[in-house]
mmCIF file of C-alpha atoms in Angstrom:
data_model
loop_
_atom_site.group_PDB
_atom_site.id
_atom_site.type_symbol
_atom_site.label_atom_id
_atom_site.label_comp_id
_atom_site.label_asym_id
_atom_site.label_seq_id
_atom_site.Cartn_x
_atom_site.Cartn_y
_atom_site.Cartn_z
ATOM 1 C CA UNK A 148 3.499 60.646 -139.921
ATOM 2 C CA UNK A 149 2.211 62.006 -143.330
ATOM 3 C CA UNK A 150 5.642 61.655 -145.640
ATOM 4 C CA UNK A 151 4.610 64.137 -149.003
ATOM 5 C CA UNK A 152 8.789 62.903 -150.084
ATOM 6 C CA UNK A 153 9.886 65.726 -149.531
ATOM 7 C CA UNK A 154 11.834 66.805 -146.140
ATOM 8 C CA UNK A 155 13.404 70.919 -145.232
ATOM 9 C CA UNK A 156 16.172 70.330 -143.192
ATOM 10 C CA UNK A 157 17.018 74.154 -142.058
ATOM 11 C CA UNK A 158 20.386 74.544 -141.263
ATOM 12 C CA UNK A 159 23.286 74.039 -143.536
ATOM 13 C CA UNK A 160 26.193 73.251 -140.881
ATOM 14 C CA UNK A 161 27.937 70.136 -140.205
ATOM 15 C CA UNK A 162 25.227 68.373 -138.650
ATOM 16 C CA UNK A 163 22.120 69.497 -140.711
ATOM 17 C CA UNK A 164 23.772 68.844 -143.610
ATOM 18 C CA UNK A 165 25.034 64.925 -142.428
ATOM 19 C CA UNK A 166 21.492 64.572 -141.503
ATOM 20 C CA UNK A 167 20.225 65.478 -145.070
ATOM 21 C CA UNK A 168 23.121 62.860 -146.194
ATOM 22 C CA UNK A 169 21.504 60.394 -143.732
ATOM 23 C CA UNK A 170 17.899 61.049 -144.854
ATOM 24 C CA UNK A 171 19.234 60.728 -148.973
ATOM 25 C CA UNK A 172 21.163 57.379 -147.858
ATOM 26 C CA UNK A 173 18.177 55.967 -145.792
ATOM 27 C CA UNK A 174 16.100 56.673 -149.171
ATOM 28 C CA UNK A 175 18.704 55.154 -151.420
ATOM 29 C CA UNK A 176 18.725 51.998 -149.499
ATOM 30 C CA UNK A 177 15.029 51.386 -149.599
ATOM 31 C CA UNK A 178 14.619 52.313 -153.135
ATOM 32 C CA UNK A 179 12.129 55.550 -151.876
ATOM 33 C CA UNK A 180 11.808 58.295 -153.785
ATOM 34 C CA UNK A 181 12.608 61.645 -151.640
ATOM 35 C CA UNK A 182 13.467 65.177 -151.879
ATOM 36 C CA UNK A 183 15.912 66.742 -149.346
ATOM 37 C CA UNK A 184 15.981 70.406 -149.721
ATOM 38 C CA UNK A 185 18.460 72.439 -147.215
ATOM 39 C CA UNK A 186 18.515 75.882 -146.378
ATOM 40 C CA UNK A 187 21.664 77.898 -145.557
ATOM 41 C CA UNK A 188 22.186 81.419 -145.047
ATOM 42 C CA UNK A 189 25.330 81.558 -147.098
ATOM 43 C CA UNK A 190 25.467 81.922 -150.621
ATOM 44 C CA UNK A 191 28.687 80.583 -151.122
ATOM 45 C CA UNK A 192 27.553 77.472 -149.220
ATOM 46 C CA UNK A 193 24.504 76.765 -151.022
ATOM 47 C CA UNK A 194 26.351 77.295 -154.240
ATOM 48 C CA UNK A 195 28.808 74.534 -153.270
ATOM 49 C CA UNK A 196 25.970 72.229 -152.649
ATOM 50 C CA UNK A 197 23.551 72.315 -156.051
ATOM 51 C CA UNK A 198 27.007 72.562 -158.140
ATOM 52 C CA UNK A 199 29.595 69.841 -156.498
ATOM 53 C CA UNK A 200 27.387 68.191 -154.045
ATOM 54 C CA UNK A 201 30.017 69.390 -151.282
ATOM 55 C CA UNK A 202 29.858 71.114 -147.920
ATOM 56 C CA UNK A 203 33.803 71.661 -147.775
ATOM 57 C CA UNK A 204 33.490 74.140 -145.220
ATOM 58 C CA UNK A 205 31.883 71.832 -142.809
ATOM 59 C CA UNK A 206 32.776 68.529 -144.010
ATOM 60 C CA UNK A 207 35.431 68.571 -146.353
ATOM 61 C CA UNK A 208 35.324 66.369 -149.155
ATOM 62 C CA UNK A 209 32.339 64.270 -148.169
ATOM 63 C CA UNK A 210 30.068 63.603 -151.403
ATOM 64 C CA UNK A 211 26.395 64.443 -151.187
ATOM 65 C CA UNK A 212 23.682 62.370 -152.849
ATOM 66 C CA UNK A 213 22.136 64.048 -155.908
ATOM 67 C CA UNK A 214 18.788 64.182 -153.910
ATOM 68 C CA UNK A 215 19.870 67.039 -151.710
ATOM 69 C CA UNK A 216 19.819 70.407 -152.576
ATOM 70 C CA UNK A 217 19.879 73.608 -151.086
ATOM 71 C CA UNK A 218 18.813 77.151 -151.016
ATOM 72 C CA UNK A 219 18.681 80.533 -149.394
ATOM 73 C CA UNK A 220 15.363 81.009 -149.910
ATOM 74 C CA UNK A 221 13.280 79.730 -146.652
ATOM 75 C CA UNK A 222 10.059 79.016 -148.266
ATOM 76 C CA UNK A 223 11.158 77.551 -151.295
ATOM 77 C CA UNK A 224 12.662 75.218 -149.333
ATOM 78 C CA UNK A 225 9.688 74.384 -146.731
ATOM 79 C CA UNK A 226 7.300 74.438 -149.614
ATOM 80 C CA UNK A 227 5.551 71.287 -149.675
ATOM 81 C CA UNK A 228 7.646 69.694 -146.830
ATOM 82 C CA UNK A 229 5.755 66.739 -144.972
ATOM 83 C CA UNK A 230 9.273 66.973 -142.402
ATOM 84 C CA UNK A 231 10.955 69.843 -141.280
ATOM 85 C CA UNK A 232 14.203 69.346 -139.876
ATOM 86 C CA UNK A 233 16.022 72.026 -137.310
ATOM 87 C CA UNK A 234 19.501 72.655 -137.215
ATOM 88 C CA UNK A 235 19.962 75.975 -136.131
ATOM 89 C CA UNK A 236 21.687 78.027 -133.285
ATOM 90 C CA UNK A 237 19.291 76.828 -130.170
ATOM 91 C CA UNK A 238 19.515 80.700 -128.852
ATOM 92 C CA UNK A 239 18.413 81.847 -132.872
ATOM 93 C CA UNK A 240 15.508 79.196 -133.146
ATOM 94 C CA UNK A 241 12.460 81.214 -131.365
ATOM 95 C CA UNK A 242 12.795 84.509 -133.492
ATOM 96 C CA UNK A 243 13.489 82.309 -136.255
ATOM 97 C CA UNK A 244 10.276 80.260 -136.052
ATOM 98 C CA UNK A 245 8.199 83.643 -135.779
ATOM 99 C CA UNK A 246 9.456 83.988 -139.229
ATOM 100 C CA UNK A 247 9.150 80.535 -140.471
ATOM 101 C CA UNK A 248 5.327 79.786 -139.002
ATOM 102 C CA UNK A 249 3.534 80.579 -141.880
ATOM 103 C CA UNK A 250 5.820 78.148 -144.148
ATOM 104 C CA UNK A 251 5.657 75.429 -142.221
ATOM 105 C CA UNK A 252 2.940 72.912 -144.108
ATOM 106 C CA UNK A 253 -0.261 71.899 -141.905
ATOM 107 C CA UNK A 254 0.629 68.412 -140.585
ATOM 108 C CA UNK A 255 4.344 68.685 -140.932
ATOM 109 C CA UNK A 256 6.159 66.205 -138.199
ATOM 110 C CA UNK A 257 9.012 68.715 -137.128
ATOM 111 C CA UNK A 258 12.480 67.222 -135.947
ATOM 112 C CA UNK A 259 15.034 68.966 -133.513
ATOM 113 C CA UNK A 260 18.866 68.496 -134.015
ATOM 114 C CA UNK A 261 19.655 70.902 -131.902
ATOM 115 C CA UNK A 262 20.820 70.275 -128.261
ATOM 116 C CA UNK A 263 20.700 73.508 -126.769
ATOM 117 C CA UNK A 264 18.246 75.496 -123.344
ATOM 118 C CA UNK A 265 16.757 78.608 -124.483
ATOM 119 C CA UNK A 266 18.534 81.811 -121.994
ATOM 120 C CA UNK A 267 16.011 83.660 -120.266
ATOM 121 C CA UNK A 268 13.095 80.610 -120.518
ATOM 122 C CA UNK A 269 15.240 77.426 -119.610
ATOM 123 C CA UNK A 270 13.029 75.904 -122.149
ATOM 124 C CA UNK A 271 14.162 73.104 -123.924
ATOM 125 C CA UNK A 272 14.591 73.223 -128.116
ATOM 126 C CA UNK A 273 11.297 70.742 -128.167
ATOM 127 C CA UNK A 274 9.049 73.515 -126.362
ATOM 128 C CA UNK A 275 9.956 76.697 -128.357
ATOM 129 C CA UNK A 276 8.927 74.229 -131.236
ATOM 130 C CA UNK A 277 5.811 73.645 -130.184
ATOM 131 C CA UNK A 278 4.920 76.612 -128.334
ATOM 132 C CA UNK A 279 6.078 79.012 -131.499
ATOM 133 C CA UNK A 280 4.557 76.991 -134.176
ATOM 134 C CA UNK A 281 1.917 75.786 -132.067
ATOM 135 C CA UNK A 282 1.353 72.578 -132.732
ATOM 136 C CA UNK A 283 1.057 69.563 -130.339
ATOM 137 C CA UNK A 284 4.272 67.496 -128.389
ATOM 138 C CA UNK A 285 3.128 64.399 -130.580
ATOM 139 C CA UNK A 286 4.166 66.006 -133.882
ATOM 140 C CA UNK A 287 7.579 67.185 -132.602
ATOM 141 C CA UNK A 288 10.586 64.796 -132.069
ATOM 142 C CA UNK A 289 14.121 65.054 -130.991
ATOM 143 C CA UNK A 290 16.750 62.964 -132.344
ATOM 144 C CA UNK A 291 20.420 62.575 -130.305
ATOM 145 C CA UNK A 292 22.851 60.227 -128.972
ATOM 146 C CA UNK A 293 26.716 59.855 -130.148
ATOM 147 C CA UNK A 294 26.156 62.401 -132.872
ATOM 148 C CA UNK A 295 29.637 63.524 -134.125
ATOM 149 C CA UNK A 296 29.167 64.796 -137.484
ATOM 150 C CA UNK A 297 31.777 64.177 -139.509
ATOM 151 C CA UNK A 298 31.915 60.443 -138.519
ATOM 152 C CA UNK A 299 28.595 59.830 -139.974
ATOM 153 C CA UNK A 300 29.291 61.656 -142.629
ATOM 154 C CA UNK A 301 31.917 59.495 -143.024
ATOM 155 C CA UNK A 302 29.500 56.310 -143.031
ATOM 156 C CA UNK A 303 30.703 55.054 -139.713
ATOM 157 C CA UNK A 304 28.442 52.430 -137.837
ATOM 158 C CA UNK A 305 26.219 54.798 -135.320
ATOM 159 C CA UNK A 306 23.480 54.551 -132.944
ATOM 160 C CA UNK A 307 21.300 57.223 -131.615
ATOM 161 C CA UNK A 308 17.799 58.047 -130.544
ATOM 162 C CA UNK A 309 14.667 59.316 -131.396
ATOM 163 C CA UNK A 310 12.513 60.452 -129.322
ATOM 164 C CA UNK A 311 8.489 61.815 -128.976
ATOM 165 C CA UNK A 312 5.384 61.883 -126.854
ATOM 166 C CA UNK A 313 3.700 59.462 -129.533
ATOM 167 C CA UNK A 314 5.044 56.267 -129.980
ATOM 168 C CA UNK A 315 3.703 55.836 -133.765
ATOM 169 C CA UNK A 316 5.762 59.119 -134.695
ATOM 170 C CA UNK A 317 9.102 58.043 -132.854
ATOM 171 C CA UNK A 318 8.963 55.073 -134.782
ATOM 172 C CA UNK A 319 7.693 56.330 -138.219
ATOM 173 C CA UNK A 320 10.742 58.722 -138.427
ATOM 174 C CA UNK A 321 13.027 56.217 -136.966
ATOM 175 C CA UNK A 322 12.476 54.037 -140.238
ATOM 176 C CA UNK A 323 12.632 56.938 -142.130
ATOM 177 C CA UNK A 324 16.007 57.839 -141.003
ATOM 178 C CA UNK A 325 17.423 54.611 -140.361
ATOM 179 C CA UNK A 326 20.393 54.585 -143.390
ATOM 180 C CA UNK A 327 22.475 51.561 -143.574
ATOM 181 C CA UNK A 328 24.938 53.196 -141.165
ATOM 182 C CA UNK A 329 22.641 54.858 -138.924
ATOM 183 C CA UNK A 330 20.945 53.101 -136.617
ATOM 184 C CA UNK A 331 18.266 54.537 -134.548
ATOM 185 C CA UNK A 332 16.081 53.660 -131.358
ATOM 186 C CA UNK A 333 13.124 55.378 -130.150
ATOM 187 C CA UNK A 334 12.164 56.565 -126.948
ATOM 188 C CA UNK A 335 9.063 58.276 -125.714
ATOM 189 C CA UNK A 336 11.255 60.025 -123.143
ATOM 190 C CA UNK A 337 11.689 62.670 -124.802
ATOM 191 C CA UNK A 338 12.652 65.311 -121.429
ATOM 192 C CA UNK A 339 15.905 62.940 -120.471
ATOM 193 C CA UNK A 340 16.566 62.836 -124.362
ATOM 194 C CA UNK A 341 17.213 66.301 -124.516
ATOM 195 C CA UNK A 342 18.685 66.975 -120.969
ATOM 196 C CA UNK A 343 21.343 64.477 -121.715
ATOM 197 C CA UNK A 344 22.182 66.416 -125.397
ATOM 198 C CA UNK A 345 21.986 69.551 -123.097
ATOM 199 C CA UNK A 346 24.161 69.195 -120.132
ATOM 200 C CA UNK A 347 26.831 66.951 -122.258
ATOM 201 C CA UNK A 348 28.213 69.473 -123.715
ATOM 202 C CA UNK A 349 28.650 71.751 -120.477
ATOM 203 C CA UNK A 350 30.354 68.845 -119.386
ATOM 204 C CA UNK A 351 32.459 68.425 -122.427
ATOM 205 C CA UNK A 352 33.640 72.158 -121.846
ATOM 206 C CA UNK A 353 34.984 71.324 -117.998
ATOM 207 C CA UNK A 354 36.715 67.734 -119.551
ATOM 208 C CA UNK A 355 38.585 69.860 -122.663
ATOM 209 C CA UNK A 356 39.509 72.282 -120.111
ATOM 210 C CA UNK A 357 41.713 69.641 -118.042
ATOM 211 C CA UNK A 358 42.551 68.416 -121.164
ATOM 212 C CA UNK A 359 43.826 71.941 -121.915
ATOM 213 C CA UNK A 360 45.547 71.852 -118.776
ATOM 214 C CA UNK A 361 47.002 68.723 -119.409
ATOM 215 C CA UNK A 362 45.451 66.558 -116.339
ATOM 216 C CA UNK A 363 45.105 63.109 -117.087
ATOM 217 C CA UNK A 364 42.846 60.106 -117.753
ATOM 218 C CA UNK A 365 41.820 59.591 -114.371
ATOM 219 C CA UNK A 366 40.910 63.446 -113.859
ATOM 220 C CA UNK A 367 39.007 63.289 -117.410
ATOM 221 C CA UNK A 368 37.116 60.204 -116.479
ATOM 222 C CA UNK A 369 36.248 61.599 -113.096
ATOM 223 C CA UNK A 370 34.789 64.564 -114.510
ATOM 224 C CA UNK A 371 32.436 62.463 -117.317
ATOM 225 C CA UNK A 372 31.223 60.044 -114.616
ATOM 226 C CA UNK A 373 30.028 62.794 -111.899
ATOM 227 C CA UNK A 374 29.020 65.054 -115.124
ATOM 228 C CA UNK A 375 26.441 61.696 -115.556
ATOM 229 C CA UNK A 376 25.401 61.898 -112.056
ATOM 230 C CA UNK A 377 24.795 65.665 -112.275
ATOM 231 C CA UNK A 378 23.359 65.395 -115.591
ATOM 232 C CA UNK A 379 20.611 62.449 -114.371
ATOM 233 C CA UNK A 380 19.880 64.919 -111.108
ATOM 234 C CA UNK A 381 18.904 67.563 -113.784
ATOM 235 C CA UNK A 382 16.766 65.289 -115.770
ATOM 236 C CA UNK A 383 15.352 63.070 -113.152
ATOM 237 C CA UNK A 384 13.945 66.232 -111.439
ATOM 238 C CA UNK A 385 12.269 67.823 -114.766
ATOM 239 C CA UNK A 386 10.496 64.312 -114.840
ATOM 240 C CA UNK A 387 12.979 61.928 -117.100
ATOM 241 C CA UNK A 388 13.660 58.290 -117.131
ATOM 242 C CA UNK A 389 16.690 56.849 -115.081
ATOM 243 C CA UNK A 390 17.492 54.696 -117.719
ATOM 244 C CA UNK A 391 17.608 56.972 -120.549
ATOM 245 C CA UNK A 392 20.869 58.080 -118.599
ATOM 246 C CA UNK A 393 22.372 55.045 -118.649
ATOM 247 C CA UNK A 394 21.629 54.910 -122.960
ATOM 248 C CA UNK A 395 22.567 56.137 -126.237
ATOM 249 C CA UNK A 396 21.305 59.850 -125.408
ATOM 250 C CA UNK A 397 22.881 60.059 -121.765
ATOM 251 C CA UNK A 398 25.830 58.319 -121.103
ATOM 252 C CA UNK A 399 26.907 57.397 -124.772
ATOM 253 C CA UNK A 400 26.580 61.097 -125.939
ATOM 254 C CA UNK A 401 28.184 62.380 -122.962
ATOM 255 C CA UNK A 402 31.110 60.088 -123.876
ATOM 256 C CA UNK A 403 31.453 60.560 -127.272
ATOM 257 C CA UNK A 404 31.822 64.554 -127.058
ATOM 258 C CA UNK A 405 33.777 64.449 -123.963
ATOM 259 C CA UNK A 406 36.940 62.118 -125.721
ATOM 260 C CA UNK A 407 36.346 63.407 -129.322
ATOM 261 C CA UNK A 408 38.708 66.288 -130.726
ATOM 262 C CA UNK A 409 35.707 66.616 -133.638
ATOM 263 C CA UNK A 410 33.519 67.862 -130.568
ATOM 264 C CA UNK A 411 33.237 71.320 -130.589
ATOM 265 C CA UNK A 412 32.265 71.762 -126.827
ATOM 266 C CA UNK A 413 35.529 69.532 -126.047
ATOM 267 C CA UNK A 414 37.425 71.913 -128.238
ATOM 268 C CA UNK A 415 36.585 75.168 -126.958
ATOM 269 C CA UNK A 416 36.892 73.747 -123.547
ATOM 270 C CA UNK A 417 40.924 72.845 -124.195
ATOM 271 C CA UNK A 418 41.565 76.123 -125.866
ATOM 272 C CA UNK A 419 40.315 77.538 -123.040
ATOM 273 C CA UNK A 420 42.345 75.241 -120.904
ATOM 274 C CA UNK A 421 45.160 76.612 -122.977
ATOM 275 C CA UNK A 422 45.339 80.093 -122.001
ATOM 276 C CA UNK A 423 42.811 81.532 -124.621
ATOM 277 C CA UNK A 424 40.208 83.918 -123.628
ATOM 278 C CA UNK A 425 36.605 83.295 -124.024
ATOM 279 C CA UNK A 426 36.390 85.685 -126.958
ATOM 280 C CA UNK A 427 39.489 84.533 -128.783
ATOM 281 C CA UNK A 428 37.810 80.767 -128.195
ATOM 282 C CA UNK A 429 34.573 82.103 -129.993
ATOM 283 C CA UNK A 430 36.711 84.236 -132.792
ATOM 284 C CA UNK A 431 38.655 80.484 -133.541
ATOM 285 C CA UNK A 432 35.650 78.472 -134.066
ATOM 286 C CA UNK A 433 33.744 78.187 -136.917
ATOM 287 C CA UNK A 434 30.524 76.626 -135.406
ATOM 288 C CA UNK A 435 28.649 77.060 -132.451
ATOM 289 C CA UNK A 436 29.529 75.738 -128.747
ATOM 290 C CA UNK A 437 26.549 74.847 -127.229
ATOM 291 C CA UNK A 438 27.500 74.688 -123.793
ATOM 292 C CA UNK A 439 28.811 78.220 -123.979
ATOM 293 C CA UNK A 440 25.638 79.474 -124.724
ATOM 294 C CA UNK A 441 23.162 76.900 -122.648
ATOM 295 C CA UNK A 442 25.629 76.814 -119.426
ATOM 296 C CA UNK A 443 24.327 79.429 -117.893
ATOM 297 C CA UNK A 444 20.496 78.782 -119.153
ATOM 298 C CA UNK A 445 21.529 74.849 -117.045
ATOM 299 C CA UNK A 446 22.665 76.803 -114.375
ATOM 300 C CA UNK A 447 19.657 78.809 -113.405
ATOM 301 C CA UNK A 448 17.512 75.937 -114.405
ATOM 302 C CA UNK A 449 19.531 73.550 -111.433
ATOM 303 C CA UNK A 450 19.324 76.400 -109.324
ATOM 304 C CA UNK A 451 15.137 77.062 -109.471
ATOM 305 C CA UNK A 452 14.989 73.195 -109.416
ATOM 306 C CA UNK A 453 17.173 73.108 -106.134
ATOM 307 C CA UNK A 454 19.277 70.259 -108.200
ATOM 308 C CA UNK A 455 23.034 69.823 -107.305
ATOM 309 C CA UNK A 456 25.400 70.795 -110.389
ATOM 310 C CA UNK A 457 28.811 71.136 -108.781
ATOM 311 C CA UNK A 458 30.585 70.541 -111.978
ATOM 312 C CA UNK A 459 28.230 72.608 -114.697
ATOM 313 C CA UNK A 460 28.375 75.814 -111.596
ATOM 314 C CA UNK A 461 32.856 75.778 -112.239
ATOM 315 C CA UNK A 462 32.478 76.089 -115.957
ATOM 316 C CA UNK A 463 29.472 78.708 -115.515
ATOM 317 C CA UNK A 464 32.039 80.819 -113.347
ATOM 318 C CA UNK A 465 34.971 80.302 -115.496
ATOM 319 C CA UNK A 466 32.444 81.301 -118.722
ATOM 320 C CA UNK A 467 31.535 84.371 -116.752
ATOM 321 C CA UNK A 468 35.177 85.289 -115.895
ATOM 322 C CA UNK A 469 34.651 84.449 -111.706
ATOM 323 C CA UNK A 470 36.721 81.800 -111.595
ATOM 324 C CA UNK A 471 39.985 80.900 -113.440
ATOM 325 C CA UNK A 472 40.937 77.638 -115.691
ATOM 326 C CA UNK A 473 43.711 76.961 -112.752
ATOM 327 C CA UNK A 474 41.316 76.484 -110.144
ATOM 328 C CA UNK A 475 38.610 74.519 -111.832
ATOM 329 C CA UNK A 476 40.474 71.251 -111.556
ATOM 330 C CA UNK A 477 40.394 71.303 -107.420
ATOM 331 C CA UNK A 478 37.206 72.807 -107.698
ATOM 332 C CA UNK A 479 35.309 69.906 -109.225
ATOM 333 C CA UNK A 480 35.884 67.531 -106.785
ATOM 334 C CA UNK A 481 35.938 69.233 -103.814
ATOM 335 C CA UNK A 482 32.232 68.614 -102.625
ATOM 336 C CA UNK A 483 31.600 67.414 -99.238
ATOM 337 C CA UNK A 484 31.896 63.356 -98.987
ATOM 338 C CA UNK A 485 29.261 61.734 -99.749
ATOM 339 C CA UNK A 486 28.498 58.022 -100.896
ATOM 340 C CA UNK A 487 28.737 57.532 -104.694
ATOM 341 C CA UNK A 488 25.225 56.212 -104.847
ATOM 342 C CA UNK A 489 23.505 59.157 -103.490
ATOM 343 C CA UNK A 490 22.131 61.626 -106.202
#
């Protein structure tokens, strides 16, 4: 992985801007000398950033290392980058990328945050990469797992994963991200990787929505086991590893934004659970649901792959107005019996 020191993270939200944080501690703790340069599309946000090293509107009063700073202007910021980090909307990043190509440095590794599936292509965020900037799978990796932002912002012991089709890169950017708080492993799985960050957060939708409704524990913990099962179906039938499932970027993310109220895909899902129309969900949030926007994109992919999603089809019909938030709960468990073992 050729490391120039200096690393674009584009995106300027809650989680591109913790990863930035992440990169500037990982540096700090080694005694390396690197600079993290964000981009944002607001003024007012990149303002914040160069003059109080603060990101209040997406994480409060969490200070930012002096190493970071930030701009509006795209190819300042990608000027000379070795590592290009992606933090955008997953349904923005292909037109953005057309714009962006001619930036990008030769040899830059380029790392996806995002955990979205393209509408329209059912392509994952690692493809558009590749395909749009067209450069090869071994120079593009994915990082996920638990990923709640504000709680590594907050410094709090976390594990996740990084994954790509060549070994040597999965582990070059895991040391380069590994802070003293953020641990990562690598995988060179990187289709279940991204399924798991994928489908999680349709899941995360259906378990806010009983949450909404006020169901209980046992209904919640229903939903976020067969959501695994549905989830490995999806992944194990693009070509993914079983056992990536049962890790950090399968059944640890899937648990950490089902139960978290910092999860925006568990949020929307309860305020939809709570009455609130789609739109009036989408007008309250500040960030982007993923699983609003990728459920359907699942959906069709499940459907051309003949895979099973029982779970991710309710939320898809309650997204698209066909079904209501009162009949979702019976409808997630009323498949035919079956034994729990069969997939």
């Amino acid at each position: 992985m050729a490391d120039t020191g200096v690393v674009a993270v584009l995106g300027a939200g809650s989680w591109g801007t913790t990863f930035a944080k992440v990169l500037a501690d990982a540096a700090l703790a080694t005694g390396a000398e690197r600079s993290i340069r964000i981009w944002g599309r607001r003024d007012e946000v990149v303002a914040q950033i160069n003059a109080e090293h603060r990101n209040a509107q997406y994480l409060k009063d969490i200070a930012l290392p002096d190493s970071i700073t930030a701009s509006t202007d795209v190819a300042e910021v990608l000027a000379g980058a070795g590592i290009v980090i992606l933090a955008v909307p997953a349904q923005s990043l292909r037109l953005q990328l057309r714009k962006w190509k001619p930036l990008v440095e030769p040899g830059a590794v380029v790392v996806s945050l995002m955990k979205g599936l393209e509408l329209g292509t059912d392509s994952r965020m690692s493809q558009v990469i590749s395909e749009e900037l067209d450069i090869p799978q071994e120079r593009v990796a994915v990082v996920s797992g638990p990923n709640l932002a504000m709680e590594i912002a907050r410094q709090e012991p976390t594990a996740s994963v990084v994954a790509c089709s060549d070994e040597a890169t999965a582990v070059s950017f895991a040391l380069y991200c590994t802070a003293p708080y953020f641990r990562p492993y690598t995988s060179n799985d990187v289709v279940g990787v991204e399924i798991g960050g994928i489908v999680k957060n349709v899941i995360a939708l259906a378990v806010g929505i009983c949450e909404g409704k006020q169901m209980g524990d046992n209904t919640k913990a229903s939903v976020i086991t067969r959501g695994l099962a549905e989830t490995s179906r999806l992944a194990l039938a693009l070509g993914g590893d079983a056992r990536t499932m049962a890790g950090l970027a399968g059944l640890g993310d899937l648990v950490a934004t089902c139960s978290s109220p910092l999860s925006r895909n568990h949020t929307a899902g309860r305020l939809l659970g709570e009455g609130l129309t789609l739109d009036q969900v989408t007008e309250r949030m500040t960030q982007t649901a993923e699983g609003i926007k990728s459920g359907y994109a699942v959906y069709e992919l499940a459907g051309k792959l003949g895979v099973d999603m029982p779970i991710t089809a309710a939320v898809v019909a309650v997204l698209e107005g066909k079904l209501s938030v009162d009949e979702l709960g019976p409808r997630l468990l009323a498949r035919s019996l079956k034994s729990e073992g069969d997939y």
